[in-house]
Structure formats: structure tokens, C-alpha cells
Amino acid sequence: MDLQLKDKVAIVTGGSRGIGRAICFALGADGCRVVFCARGEEQLRATEADLTAKGVETLALVADVTSAADIERLIAATAERFGRIDVLVNNAGGGRPGDEDTAWQGGYDLNLLAAVRASRAVVPHMQAAGGGSIIHIVSIWGREAGGGLIYNAMKAAMISHAKNLALQLAPEGIRVNSIAPGSILFEGGGWGRRVEADPEGMAAFVKQNIPSGRFGRPEEVADAVAFLASPRASWVTGVCLNVDGGQSRSNI
């Protein structure tokens, strides 16, 4: 199916590895011009080179999404290079250990506030383009109990933000959705490290918790992102889509 994404301009935060990297490749394969950022330059440049080798027009920037100035620089550089912004994927995020104020502030800055700032910054560009798509990458643990305390709370807040922003921006032709992955396995990721450290324990975890019988792959999340980013999903907004092989237990 042609997703009608050719020459659309997409921004992906945290795009150098794992799910973010897969999202960049999926959007690029469907014809998007892809802008992505990450904090680490070595992996960022490696992903940039791989995308370029696939023929994807790419702009890669070292940026920290916890910095308001870096987010502004990312959006401004995209608009200057390509003249428009059609898609934003707020993928950067993660958990914070502990329960002290600094841990909560760090989780808030990295997850919710980064998504709020980036979304706010792209809206004028999407209005000028006649519409657009904003997607938050959250987690099934934002919909039900599980995961770390701070991570769980921040992902729940991002789901709420996406739903309410979708209602606000619907008259502008800007769709806002969230995607909630389950346990996704990739090299260097948290589940990858757990599998290396305790393969038998992780096999038992999969058997007990994931009806589909395996961990998910980043590409499976990325395919869902590409669809929601595309005009083919023109009547889909305010949705939180699980991509989890049946792992979640919530019925809403």
C-alpha cells in the first residue's frame, strides 16, 4: 500500500538506535525526508550514513531533547533545510531510577516536557503546510501498572497529552496519536541486556507474559508509526495504539 509519504518531511527524536532508528528507516523507505537527533554523535553519524546509503535524504543533528534550546535548533534547522515539517515522532525518552525530586525532574524533562516542547514548536509549520501528524512513542506501561514508577507516570502523562492535543488541533488538520510498544528486543537495549544476562529467565518471562511467544522487533513499531504518520490514517487521531504481541492486559 502506498502510504502517500513521498517528499514529506519527518522529524524523529532519539533516532540513532533501536526503535528510533527503525522509525527513520521505515519513514525513509516510504519516501520521507528524514531529520533525526541523538545525544551521541558516533551512533548518530553511523545511522546517518546507513540512511544515506539507502537513498534517504537525511539531516542528522546532535541534540539533547531535555534542552529547550536544542529542540528549537532542531525544528529551525529542519524548516531551513526543507521548508516544511509534516511529521514529528517524539521517540526520545526513558526511565529514571530512584524516587527523589531530581529523578522525577529528569524523567519529566526527558519524556513529557521534551514531547510538549517539540510538539508546540512544530505546530506553526504544520499549520502552514495544511496539516500534519504528531506521534508520541509511549509504552504499554503508560496504560497499566508495570515498569518503573517514574517511567510509568511519564508515559501515562504523554498518552494524556496526545489525546488532549489531538482534540485541540483536529480543526487544523493536525493529527496526534501515541504508540505503546510492549517489550521490544534490540542490540544495546534494556531487553537485549537482560536476555544476555539471563537467557533462561527471559525465556520464562516471554512464556508467561507475551502471548505471541517472542519479544517484539523495532521494525514492527516503526511500521505502525509509518501508517499513523501517513495520509492513509487521515481519520485516526487521539488514539493510543498498542504494539505488543498481546502483552498488555488492559481492555481499553
Short mmCIF file of C-alpha atoms in Angstrom, two decimals, residues 18-134:
data_model
loop_
_atom_site.label_atom_id
_atom_site.label_comp_id
_atom_site.label_asym_id
_atom_site.label_seq_id
_atom_site.Cartn_x
_atom_site.Cartn_y
_atom_site.Cartn_z
CA GLY A 18 16.68 0.91 18.49
CA ILE A 19 13.08 1.89 17.84
CA GLY A 20 14.02 5.41 16.73
CA ARG A 21 16.46 4.12 14.13
CA ALA A 22 13.87 1.71 12.78
CA ILE A 23 11.35 4.55 12.54
CA CYS A 24 13.81 6.61 10.50
CA PHE A 25 14.29 3.73 8.07
CA ALA A 26 10.57 2.99 7.78
CA LEU A 27 9.70 6.62 7.05
CA GLY A 28 12.62 6.92 4.64
CA ALA A 29 11.60 3.76 2.80
CA ASP A 30 8.16 5.28 2.25
CA GLY A 31 9.64 8.41 0.71
CA CYS A 32 10.04 10.82 3.62
CA ARG A 33 12.91 13.18 4.01
CA VAL A 34 14.12 12.29 7.50
CA VAL A 35 15.53 14.55 10.19
CA PHE A 36 16.64 12.93 13.42
CA CYS A 37 18.61 13.78 16.52
CA ALA A 38 20.50 11.99 19.26
CA ARG A 39 22.95 12.91 22.01
CA GLY A 40 25.75 10.58 20.92
CA GLU A 41 27.49 11.70 17.72
CA GLU A 42 29.19 8.40 16.83
CA GLN A 43 25.96 6.38 16.57
CA LEU A 44 24.15 9.36 15.03
CA ARG A 45 26.67 9.56 12.18
CA ALA A 46 26.59 5.79 11.65
CA THR A 47 22.80 5.85 11.27
CA GLU A 48 23.02 8.91 9.03
CA ALA A 49 25.45 7.07 6.75
CA ASP A 50 23.22 3.98 6.64
CA LEU A 51 20.16 6.05 5.73
CA THR A 52 22.06 7.94 3.05
CA ALA A 53 23.26 4.64 1.58
CA LYS A 54 19.59 3.65 1.22
CA GLY A 55 18.93 6.83 -0.74
CA VAL A 56 17.10 8.64 2.07
CA GLU A 57 17.53 12.41 2.14
CA THR A 58 18.65 12.93 5.71
CA LEU A 59 19.57 15.64 8.20
CA ALA A 60 21.14 14.39 11.44
CA LEU A 61 21.81 16.69 14.40
CA VAL A 62 23.44 16.15 17.76
CA ALA A 63 20.86 17.41 20.25
CA ASP A 64 19.65 16.80 23.80
CA VAL A 65 15.85 16.89 23.96
CA THR A 66 15.95 17.95 27.61
CA SER A 67 17.29 21.29 26.35
CA ALA A 68 14.69 23.77 25.10
CA ALA A 69 17.38 25.46 23.02
CA ASP A 70 18.32 22.19 21.33
CA ILE A 71 14.71 21.45 20.43
CA GLU A 72 14.31 24.93 18.97
CA ARG A 73 17.52 24.44 16.99
CA LEU A 74 16.30 21.08 15.66
CA ILE A 75 13.00 22.49 14.44
CA ALA A 76 14.60 25.61 12.98
CA ALA A 77 17.25 23.59 11.11
CA THR A 78 14.57 21.33 9.65
CA ALA A 79 12.47 24.24 8.43
CA GLU A 80 15.52 25.98 6.99
CA ARG A 81 16.72 22.86 5.15
CA PHE A 82 13.41 21.55 3.83
CA GLY A 83 10.96 24.45 4.08
CA ARG A 84 8.22 22.44 5.81
CA ILE A 85 7.51 19.92 8.59
CA ASP A 86 4.86 17.23 8.12
CA VAL A 87 5.59 14.61 10.76
CA LEU A 88 7.01 14.66 14.29
CA VAL A 89 7.80 11.46 16.18
CA ASN A 90 8.60 12.07 19.84
CA ASN A 91 10.61 8.91 20.39
CA ALA A 92 13.34 10.05 22.80
CA GLY A 93 12.65 9.07 26.38
CA GLY A 94 13.39 6.56 29.08
CA GLY A 95 13.21 5.75 32.75
CA ARG A 96 14.99 7.20 35.75
CA PRO A 97 15.88 5.17 38.85
CA GLY A 98 15.03 6.42 42.30
CA ASP A 99 12.23 8.45 43.83
CA GLU A 100 13.94 11.69 44.75
CA ASP A 101 12.97 15.04 43.23
CA THR A 102 15.93 15.08 40.86
CA ALA A 103 14.93 11.70 39.42
CA TRP A 104 11.35 12.87 38.86
CA GLN A 105 12.54 16.09 37.27
CA GLY A 106 14.89 14.16 34.99
CA GLY A 107 12.12 11.81 33.89
CA TYR A 108 9.77 14.73 33.30
CA ASP A 109 12.31 16.66 31.25
CA LEU A 110 13.28 13.67 29.10
CA ASN A 111 9.80 12.33 28.41
CA LEU A 112 6.82 14.63 28.83
CA LEU A 113 8.39 18.08 28.63
CA ALA A 114 10.53 17.17 25.60
CA ALA A 115 7.42 15.97 23.75
CA VAL A 116 5.43 19.05 24.77
CA ARG A 117 8.16 21.42 23.60
CA ALA A 118 8.77 19.68 20.28
CA SER A 119 5.05 19.39 19.54
CA ARG A 120 4.47 23.05 20.33
CA ALA A 121 7.37 24.06 18.11
CA VAL A 122 6.20 22.14 15.02
CA VAL A 123 2.55 23.22 15.13
CA PRO A 124 3.05 26.53 13.24
CA HIS A 125 4.94 24.68 10.49
CA MET A 126 2.20 22.06 10.20
CA GLN A 127 -0.46 24.77 10.11
CA ALA A 128 1.42 26.40 7.24
CA ALA A 129 1.57 23.04 5.44
CA GLY A 130 -2.16 22.49 5.86
CA GLY A 131 -1.87 19.67 8.38
CA GLY A 132 0.48 17.11 9.82
CA SER A 133 0.95 14.19 12.18
CA ILE A 134 2.46 14.11 15.68
#
